PDB file of C-alpha atoms in Angstrom:
ATOM      1  CA  MET A   1     105.773 140.403 113.644  1.00  0.00           C
ATOM      2  CA  SER A   2     102.140 140.150 112.816  1.00  0.00           C
ATOM      3  CA  GLY A   3     102.042 136.524 111.550  1.00  0.00           C
ATOM      4  CA  SER A   4     103.587 133.293 112.825  1.00  0.00           C
ATOM      5  CA  LEU A   5     104.646 129.940 111.399  1.00  0.00           C
ATOM      6  CA  ASN A   6     104.412 126.479 112.984  1.00  0.00           C
ATOM      7  CA  ARG A   7     105.993 124.058 110.564  1.00  0.00           C
ATOM      8  CA  VAL A   8     108.135 121.012 111.216  1.00  0.00           C
ATOM      9  CA  MET A   9     110.045 119.113 108.493  1.00  0.00           C
ATOM     10  CA  LEU A  10     111.755 115.840 109.413  1.00  0.00           C
ATOM     11  CA  ILE A  11     113.767 113.201 107.560  1.00  0.00           C
ATOM     12  CA  GLY A  12     114.303 110.124 109.708  1.00  0.00           C
ATOM     13  CA  ASN A  13     113.721 106.448 110.360  1.00  0.00           C
ATOM     14  CA  LEU A  14     110.818 104.783 112.133  1.00  0.00           C
ATOM     15  CA  GLY A  15     111.883 103.406 115.498  1.00  0.00           C
ATOM     16  CA  ARG A  16     109.036 100.927 115.568  1.00  0.00           C
ATOM     17  CA  ASP A  17     106.117  99.839 113.378  1.00  0.00           C
ATOM     18  CA  PRO A  18     103.337 102.386 113.067  1.00  0.00           C
ATOM     19  CA  GLU A  19     100.643 102.166 115.717  1.00  0.00           C
ATOM     20  CA  ILE A  20      97.228 102.455 114.114  1.00  0.00           C
ATOM     21  CA  ARG A  21      94.214 103.294 116.284  1.00  0.00           C
ATOM     22  CA  SER A  22      90.602 104.175 115.628  1.00  0.00           C
ATOM     23  CA  THR A  23      88.522 106.874 117.246  1.00  0.00           C
ATOM     24  CA  GLN A  24      85.039 106.369 118.563  1.00  0.00           C
ATOM     25  CA  ASP A  25      83.605 107.799 115.343  1.00  0.00           C
ATOM     26  CA  GLY A  26      85.646 105.430 113.191  1.00  0.00           C
ATOM     27  CA  ASN A  27      88.478 107.692 112.039  1.00  0.00           C
ATOM     28  CA  LYS A  28      91.976 106.142 111.919  1.00  0.00           C
ATOM     29  CA  ILE A  29      94.961 107.679 113.606  1.00  0.00           C
ATOM     30  CA  ALA A  30      98.604 106.677 113.159  1.00  0.00           C
ATOM     31  CA  ASN A  31     101.278 107.187 115.799  1.00  0.00           C
ATOM     32  CA  LEU A  32     104.926 107.097 114.693  1.00  0.00           C
ATOM     33  CA  SER A  33     108.230 107.346 116.485  1.00  0.00           C
ATOM     34  CA  ILE A  34     110.820 108.946 114.191  1.00  0.00           C
ATOM     35  CA  ALA A  35     114.496 109.039 114.893  1.00  0.00           C
ATOM     36  CA  THR A  36     116.752 111.787 113.452  1.00  0.00           C
ATOM     37  CA  SER A  37     120.447 111.723 113.942  1.00  0.00           C
ATOM     38  CA  ASP A  38     123.351 114.241 113.846  1.00  0.00           C
ATOM     39  CA  THR A  39     126.887 113.043 113.336  1.00  0.00           C
ATOM     40  CA  TRP A  40     130.143 114.985 113.711  1.00  0.00           C
ATOM     41  CA  LYS A  41     133.760 114.529 114.334  1.00  0.00           C
ATOM     42  CA  ASP A  42     134.954 115.439 117.834  1.00  0.00           C
ATOM     43  CA  ARG A  43     137.622 118.165 117.597  1.00  0.00           C
ATOM     44  CA  ASN A  44     139.585 116.916 120.641  1.00  0.00           C
ATOM     45  CA  SER A  45     139.564 113.152 120.099  1.00  0.00           C
ATOM     46  CA  GLY A  46     138.986 112.915 116.367  1.00  0.00           C
ATOM     47  CA  GLU A  47     136.212 110.313 117.014  1.00  0.00           C
ATOM     48  CA  ARG A  48     132.956 110.219 115.130  1.00  0.00           C
ATOM     49  CA  ARG A  49     130.094 111.218 117.395  1.00  0.00           C
ATOM     50  CA  GLU A  50     126.376 110.714 116.984  1.00  0.00           C
ATOM     51  CA  ARG A  51     123.274 112.093 118.700  1.00  0.00           C
ATOM     52  CA  THR A  52     119.796 110.780 118.038  1.00  0.00           C
ATOM     53  CA  GLU A  53     116.613 112.730 118.748  1.00  0.00           C
ATOM     54  CA  TRP A  54     113.258 110.950 118.967  1.00  0.00           C
ATOM     55  CA  HIS A  55     110.069 112.585 117.665  1.00  0.00           C
ATOM     56  CA  ARG A  56     106.496 111.599 118.355  1.00  0.00           C
ATOM     57  CA  VAL A  57     104.313 111.928 115.246  1.00  0.00           C
ATOM     58  CA  VAL A  58     100.504 111.770 115.156  1.00  0.00           C
ATOM     59  CA  ILE A  59      98.729 111.521 111.782  1.00  0.00           C
ATOM     60  CA  PHE A  60      94.999 112.349 111.399  1.00  0.00           C
ATOM     61  CA  ASN A  61      94.961 112.344 107.574  1.00  0.00           C
ATOM     62  CA  GLU A  62      93.317 109.009 106.666  1.00  0.00           C
ATOM     63  CA  HIS A  63      95.182 108.723 103.368  1.00  0.00           C
ATOM     64  CA  PHE A  64      98.474 109.010 105.162  1.00  0.00           C
ATOM     65  CA  VAL A  65      97.302 106.558 107.811  1.00  0.00           C
ATOM     66  CA  ASP A  66      96.592 104.042 105.044  1.00  0.00           C
ATOM     67  CA  VAL A  67     100.089 104.545 103.612  1.00  0.00           C
ATOM     68  CA  CYS A  68     101.572 104.013 107.109  1.00  0.00           C
ATOM     69  CA  GLU A  69      99.481 100.898 107.652  1.00  0.00           C
ATOM     70  CA  LYS A  70     100.319  99.310 104.280  1.00  0.00           C
ATOM     71  CA  PHE A  71     103.920 100.336 103.626  1.00  0.00           C
ATOM     72  CA  LEU A  72     105.795 101.662 106.621  1.00  0.00           C
ATOM     73  CA  ARG A  73     107.666  99.364 109.035  1.00  0.00           C
ATOM     74  CA  LYS A  74     110.372  99.804 111.683  1.00  0.00           C
ATOM     75  CA  GLY A  75     113.428 101.226 109.980  1.00  0.00           C
ATOM     76  CA  SER A  76     111.532 102.896 107.043  1.00  0.00           C
ATOM     77  CA  LYS A  77     112.968 106.231 106.042  1.00  0.00           C
ATOM     78  CA  VAL A  78     110.407 109.010 105.639  1.00  0.00           C
ATOM     79  CA  TYR A  79     110.140 112.730 105.107  1.00  0.00           C
ATOM     80  CA  LEU A  80     107.215 114.472 106.729  1.00  0.00           C
ATOM     81  CA  GLU A  81     105.911 117.935 107.281  1.00  0.00           C
ATOM     82  CA  GLY A  82     103.563 118.870 110.070  1.00  0.00           C
ATOM     83  CA  GLN A  83     102.978 121.225 112.950  1.00  0.00           C
ATOM     84  CA  LEU A  84     104.208 121.104 116.591  1.00  0.00           C
ATOM     85  CA  ALA A  85     101.438 120.628 119.184  1.00  0.00           C
ATOM     86  CA  THR A  86     101.723 120.213 122.889  1.00  0.00           C
ATOM     87  CA  ARG A  87      99.096 118.132 124.586  1.00  0.00           C
ATOM     88  CA  LYS A  88      98.236 118.148 128.291  1.00  0.00           C
ATOM     89  CA  TRP A  89      97.018 114.995 129.960  1.00  0.00           C
ATOM     90  CA  THR A  90      96.679 113.545 133.448  1.00  0.00           C
ATOM     91  CA  ASP A  91      98.404 110.283 134.497  1.00  0.00           C
ATOM     92  CA  GLN A  92      96.975 107.618 136.752  1.00  0.00           C
ATOM     93  CA  GLN A  93      98.284 109.406 139.884  1.00  0.00           C
ATOM     94  CA  GLY A  94      96.499 112.663 138.898  1.00  0.00           C
ATOM     95  CA  ASN A  95      99.704 114.462 137.820  1.00  0.00           C
ATOM     96  CA  ASP A  96      99.549 116.811 134.830  1.00  0.00           C
ATOM     97  CA  LYS A  97     101.848 115.584 131.998  1.00  0.00           C
ATOM     98  CA  TYR A  98     102.697 117.323 128.685  1.00  0.00           C
ATOM     99  CA  SER A  99     103.655 115.742 125.351  1.00  0.00           C
ATOM    100  CA  THR A 100     104.946 117.703 122.327  1.00  0.00           C
ATOM    101  CA  GLU A 101     104.210 116.053 119.019  1.00  0.00           C
ATOM    102  CA  VAL A 102     104.497 116.648 115.332  1.00  0.00           C
ATOM    103  CA  VAL A 103     100.929 116.533 114.052  1.00  0.00           C
ATOM    104  CA  LEU A 104      99.740 116.008 110.483  1.00  0.00           C
ATOM    105  CA  GLN A 105      96.181 117.234 110.384  1.00  0.00           C
ATOM    106  CA  LYS A 106      93.439 115.945 108.076  1.00  0.00           C
ATOM    107  CA  TYR A 107      94.020 118.382 105.226  1.00  0.00           C
ATOM    108  CA  ARG A 108      97.557 119.575 106.007  1.00  0.00           C
ATOM    109  CA  GLY A 109     100.991 118.086 105.971  1.00  0.00           C
ATOM    110  CA  GLU A 110     103.103 115.863 103.828  1.00  0.00           C
ATOM    111  CA  LEU A 111     104.403 112.387 103.969  1.00  0.00           C
ATOM    112  CA  THR A 112     107.026 110.916 101.673  1.00  0.00           C
ATOM    113  CA  MET A 113     108.437 107.377 101.697  1.00  0.00           C
ATOM    114  CA  LEU A 114     112.119 107.695 100.968  1.00  0.00           C
ATOM    115  CA  ASP A 115     112.962 104.038 100.559  1.00  0.00           C
ATOM    116  CA  GLY A 116     111.185 101.266  98.622  1.00  0.00           C
ATOM    117  CA  ARG A 117     108.889  98.637 100.057  1.00  0.00           C
ATOM    118  CA  SER A 118     110.612  95.593 101.307  1.00  0.00           C
ATOM    119  CA  GLU A 119     109.961  92.267  99.569  1.00  0.00           C
ATOM    120  CA  GLY A 120     107.443  91.052 102.192  1.00  0.00           C
ATOM    121  CA  GLN A 121     105.166  94.084 102.177  1.00  0.00           C
ATOM    122  CA  GLN A 122     101.880  93.925 100.418  1.00  0.00           C
ATOM    123  CA  GLY A 123      99.606  96.543  98.945  1.00  0.00           C
ATOM    124  CA  GLY A 124      99.273  98.769  95.951  1.00  0.00           C
ATOM    125  CA  SER A 125      99.606  97.716  92.340  1.00  0.00           C
ATOM    126  CA  GLY A 126     102.448  97.986  89.909  1.00  0.00           C
ATOM    127  CA  ASP A 127     106.143  98.336  90.567  1.00  0.00           C
ATOM    128  CA  TYR A 128     107.457 100.680  93.221  1.00  0.00           C
ATOM    129  CA  GLY A 129     110.746 102.175  92.099  1.00  0.00           C
ATOM    130  CA  GLY A 130     111.489 105.011  94.459  1.00  0.00           C
ATOM    131  CA  PRO A 131     110.252 107.691  96.844  1.00  0.00           C
ATOM    132  CA  GLU A 132     106.542 108.264  96.891  1.00  0.00           C
ATOM    133  CA  ARG A 133     105.231 111.636  98.028  1.00  0.00           C
ATOM    134  CA  HIS A 134     101.796 112.357  99.396  1.00  0.00           C
ATOM    135  CA  SER A 135     100.577 115.842 100.151  1.00  0.00           C
ATOM    136  CA  GLY A 136      97.668 116.528 102.451  1.00  0.00           C
ATOM    137  CA  ASN A 137      96.854 119.946 100.972  1.00  0.00           C
ATOM    138  CA  HIS A 138      95.286 118.765  97.748  1.00  0.00           C
ATOM    139  CA  GLN A 139      92.140 116.791  97.030  1.00  0.00           C
ATOM    140  CA  GLY A 140      93.219 113.735  95.063  1.00  0.00           C
ATOM    141  CA  SER A 141      95.075 110.751  96.260  1.00  0.00           C
ATOM    142  CA  GLY A 142      97.732 110.920  93.603  1.00  0.00           C
ATOM    143  CA  SER A 143     101.425 110.567  94.151  1.00  0.00           C
ATOM    144  CA  PHE A 144     104.559 111.726  92.428  1.00  0.00           C
ATOM    145  CA  GLY A 145     108.206 110.973  92.759  1.00  0.00           C
ATOM    146  CA  ALA A 146     110.510 113.192  94.740  1.00  0.00           C
ATOM    147  CA  SER A 147     114.123 113.000  95.690  1.00  0.00           C
ATOM    148  CA  PHE A 148     115.766 114.401  98.853  1.00  0.00           C
ATOM    149  CA  GLY A 149     119.376 114.537  99.790  1.00  0.00           C
ATOM    150  CA  GLN A 150     120.758 112.835  96.669  1.00  0.00           C
ATOM    151  CA  GLY A 151     124.157 114.082  95.776  1.00  0.00           C
ATOM    152  CA  ASN A 152     124.601 116.063  98.987  1.00  0.00           C
ATOM    153  CA  ASP A 153     127.409 115.192 101.296  1.00  0.00           C
ATOM    154  CA  LEU A 154     126.235 116.153 104.718  1.00  0.00           C
ATOM    155  CA  ASP A 155     129.351 114.807 106.515  1.00  0.00           C
ATOM    156  CA  ASP A 156     131.372 117.951 105.846  1.00  0.00           C
ATOM    157  CA  GLU A 157     133.176 119.328 108.893  1.00  0.00           C
ATOM    158  CA  ILE A 158     132.121 122.662 110.094  1.00  0.00           C
ATOM    159  CA  GLY A 159     135.032 124.592 111.549  1.00  0.00           C
ATOM    160  CA  PHE A 160     133.457 126.566 114.359  1.00  0.00           C
TER     161      PHE A 160
END
């Protein structure tokens, strides 16, 4: 294979409020912790089982960071697209550590809010009636509605 693809697509919930930081040159960065869950029925016991995976997400796109800062809170459901990146760093004891993260670069990626703003959240103008989608691979800051997973029953049993 001559080409390759590094693309991650997640639908999940924030495990904590977004962490917004600034670089030395004034650019904003958002760090998110996204939970995705699988549920299934155990064949032997008949019990409902669930497994949750946690994903570190780093956002360098300033428009997305603004959306995170203004609208996202712990528990918010989001759809995002980015790339996997592994970062090497050294801890205080001098040991090499590695972190694998989903990264949304400045001009790449996608972020979609899948649930409406809660009553207490501020920001924006006009009514907010549904999912808002932002794509990092275009120049404007426009948004358009999108729907994911509506009408799909993902709780079907798979018999293998």
